[in-house]
Coordinates of N, CA and C in Angstrom, one line a residue:
M17 N -83.1 -50.0 -29.3 CA -84.2 -49.2 -28.8 C -83.7 -47.7 -28.8
T18 N -84.6 -46.8 -29.1 CA -84.4 -45.4 -29.1 C -85.5 -44.7 -28.3
V19 N -85.1 -43.8 -27.4 CA -86.0 -43.0 -26.7 C -85.7 -41.5 -27.0
S20 N -86.6 -40.8 -27.6 CA -86.3 -39.4 -28.0 C -87.3 -38.5 -27.3
I21 N -86.8 -37.3 -26.9 CA -87.7 -36.3 -26.4 C -87.7 -35.2 -27.4
D22 N -88.9 -34.9 -28.0 CA -89.1 -33.9 -29.0 C -89.9 -32.8 -28.5
T23 N -89.5 -31.5 -28.8 CA -90.3 -30.4 -28.5 C -90.7 -29.7 -29.8
V24 N -92.0 -29.6 -29.9 CA -92.6 -29.0 -31.1 C -93.1 -27.7 -30.7
E25 N -92.5 -26.6 -31.3 CA -92.9 -25.3 -30.9 C -94.4 -25.0 -31.1
G26 N -95.0 -24.5 -30.0 CA -96.4 -24.2 -30.0 C -97.3 -25.4 -29.8
I27 N -96.8 -26.6 -29.7 CA -97.6 -27.8 -29.5 C -97.3 -28.5 -28.2
G28 N -96.0 -28.7 -27.9 CA -95.6 -29.4 -26.7 C -94.4 -30.3 -26.8
T29 N -94.2 -31.0 -25.7 CA -93.0 -31.9 -25.7 C -93.5 -33.4 -25.7
F30 N -92.8 -34.2 -26.5 CA -93.3 -35.6 -26.7 C -92.1 -36.5 -26.4
V31 N -92.5 -37.7 -25.9 CA -91.5 -38.8 -25.7 C -91.8 -39.9 -26.7
E32 N -90.8 -40.2 -27.5 CA -91.0 -41.3 -28.5 C -90.1 -42.5 -28.1
T33 N -90.8 -43.6 -28.0 CA -90.1 -44.8 -27.7 C -90.1 -45.8 -28.9
E34 N -89.0 -46.2 -29.5 CA -89.0 -47.0 -30.7 C -88.1 -48.2 -30.5
V35 N -88.6 -49.3 -31.0 CA -87.8 -50.5 -30.9 C -87.5 -51.0 -32.4
N36 N -86.2 -51.2 -32.6 CA -85.8 -51.7 -34.0 C -85.4 -53.1 -33.8
R37 N -86.3 -54.0 -34.4 CA -86.0 -55.4 -34.4 C -86.4 -56.0 -35.7
P38 N -85.8 -57.1 -36.1 CA -86.2 -57.7 -37.4 C -87.6 -58.2 -37.4
T39 N -88.2 -58.5 -36.3 CA -89.6 -58.9 -36.2 C -90.3 -58.1 -35.1
A40 N -91.6 -58.1 -35.0 CA -92.3 -57.4 -34.0 C -92.4 -58.2 -32.7
D41 N -91.9 -59.4 -32.7 CA -92.0 -60.3 -31.5 C -91.4 -59.6 -30.3
G42 N -92.3 -59.5 -29.3 CA -91.8 -58.9 -28.0 C -91.6 -57.4 -28.0
A43 N -91.8 -56.7 -29.1 CA -91.5 -55.3 -29.2 C -92.5 -54.5 -28.3
A44 N -93.8 -54.8 -28.3 CA -94.8 -54.1 -27.5 C -94.5 -54.3 -26.0
E45 N -94.1 -55.5 -25.6 CA -93.8 -55.7 -24.2 C -92.5 -55.0 -23.8
L46 N -91.5 -54.9 -24.7 CA -90.3 -54.2 -24.4 C -90.6 -52.7 -24.2
I47 N -91.4 -52.1 -25.1 CA -91.7 -50.7 -25.0 C -92.5 -50.4 -23.8
E48 N -93.4 -51.3 -23.4 CA -94.2 -51.1 -22.2 C -93.3 -51.1 -21.0
H49 N -92.3 -52.0 -20.9 CA -91.4 -52.2 -19.8 C -90.5 -50.9 -19.7
I50 N -90.0 -50.4 -20.8 CA -89.2 -49.2 -20.8 C -90.0 -48.0 -20.4
E51 N -91.2 -47.9 -20.9 CA -92.0 -46.7 -20.6 C -92.4 -46.7 -19.1
K52 N -92.6 -47.9 -18.5 CA -92.9 -47.9 -17.1 C -91.7 -47.5 -16.3
Q53 N -90.5 -47.9 -16.7 CA -89.3 -47.5 -16.0 C -89.1 -46.0 -16.1
L54 N -89.4 -45.4 -17.3 CA -89.3 -43.9 -17.5 C -90.4 -43.1 -16.8
G55 N -91.5 -43.8 -16.4 CA -92.6 -43.1 -15.8 C -93.5 -42.5 -16.9
T56 N -93.4 -42.9 -18.1 CA -94.2 -42.3 -19.2 C -95.4 -43.2 -19.6
S57 N -95.5 -44.4 -19.0 CA -96.5 -45.4 -19.5 C -98.0 -44.9 -19.3
T58 N -98.2 -44.0 -18.4 CA -99.6 -43.5 -18.2 C -99.9 -42.2 -19.0
L59 N -99.0 -41.7 -19.8 CA -99.2 -40.5 -20.6 C -100.0 -40.9 -21.8
P60 N -100.8 -40.0 -22.4 CA -101.6 -40.3 -23.6 C -100.7 -40.6 -24.8
T61 N -101.2 -41.4 -25.7 CA -100.5 -41.7 -26.9 C -101.0 -40.8 -28.0
V62 N -100.1 -40.2 -28.8 CA -100.5 -39.3 -29.9 C -100.3 -40.1 -31.2
P63 N -101.4 -40.5 -31.9 CA -101.4 -41.4 -33.0 C -101.1 -40.7 -34.4
V64 N -100.9 -39.4 -34.4 CA -100.7 -38.6 -35.6 C -99.3 -38.0 -35.7
P65 N -98.8 -37.7 -36.9 CA -97.5 -37.1 -37.0 C -97.5 -35.7 -36.4
Y66 N -96.3 -35.2 -36.0 CA -96.2 -33.8 -35.5 C -96.7 -32.8 -36.5
R67 N -96.4 -33.1 -37.8 CA -96.9 -32.2 -38.8 C -98.4 -31.9 -38.8
D68 N -99.2 -33.0 -38.5 CA -100.6 -32.9 -38.4 C -101.0 -32.1 -37.2
L69 N -100.3 -32.3 -36.1 CA -100.6 -31.5 -34.9 C -100.4 -30.0 -35.1
V70 N -99.3 -29.7 -35.8 CA -99.0 -28.3 -36.1 C -100.1 -27.7 -37.0
M71 N -100.5 -28.4 -38.0 CA -101.5 -27.9 -39.0 C -102.8 -27.7 -38.3
R72 N -103.2 -28.5 -37.3 CA -104.4 -28.4 -36.5 C -104.4 -27.2 -35.6
H73 N -103.2 -26.8 -35.2 CA -103.1 -25.8 -34.1 C -103.3 -24.4 -34.7

């Protein structure tokens, strides 16, 4: 599991939670558990790459 905090100049700060497993089994539940512990589970999800956000700005 990796949790990254990325700041994109002019756009904002983002928290990325990633699970590396051989299968997707249990990955969503693990991410949800970790995000609840971090207090980020209620934040909106950004479904596009940072590049697209920058190009829209």
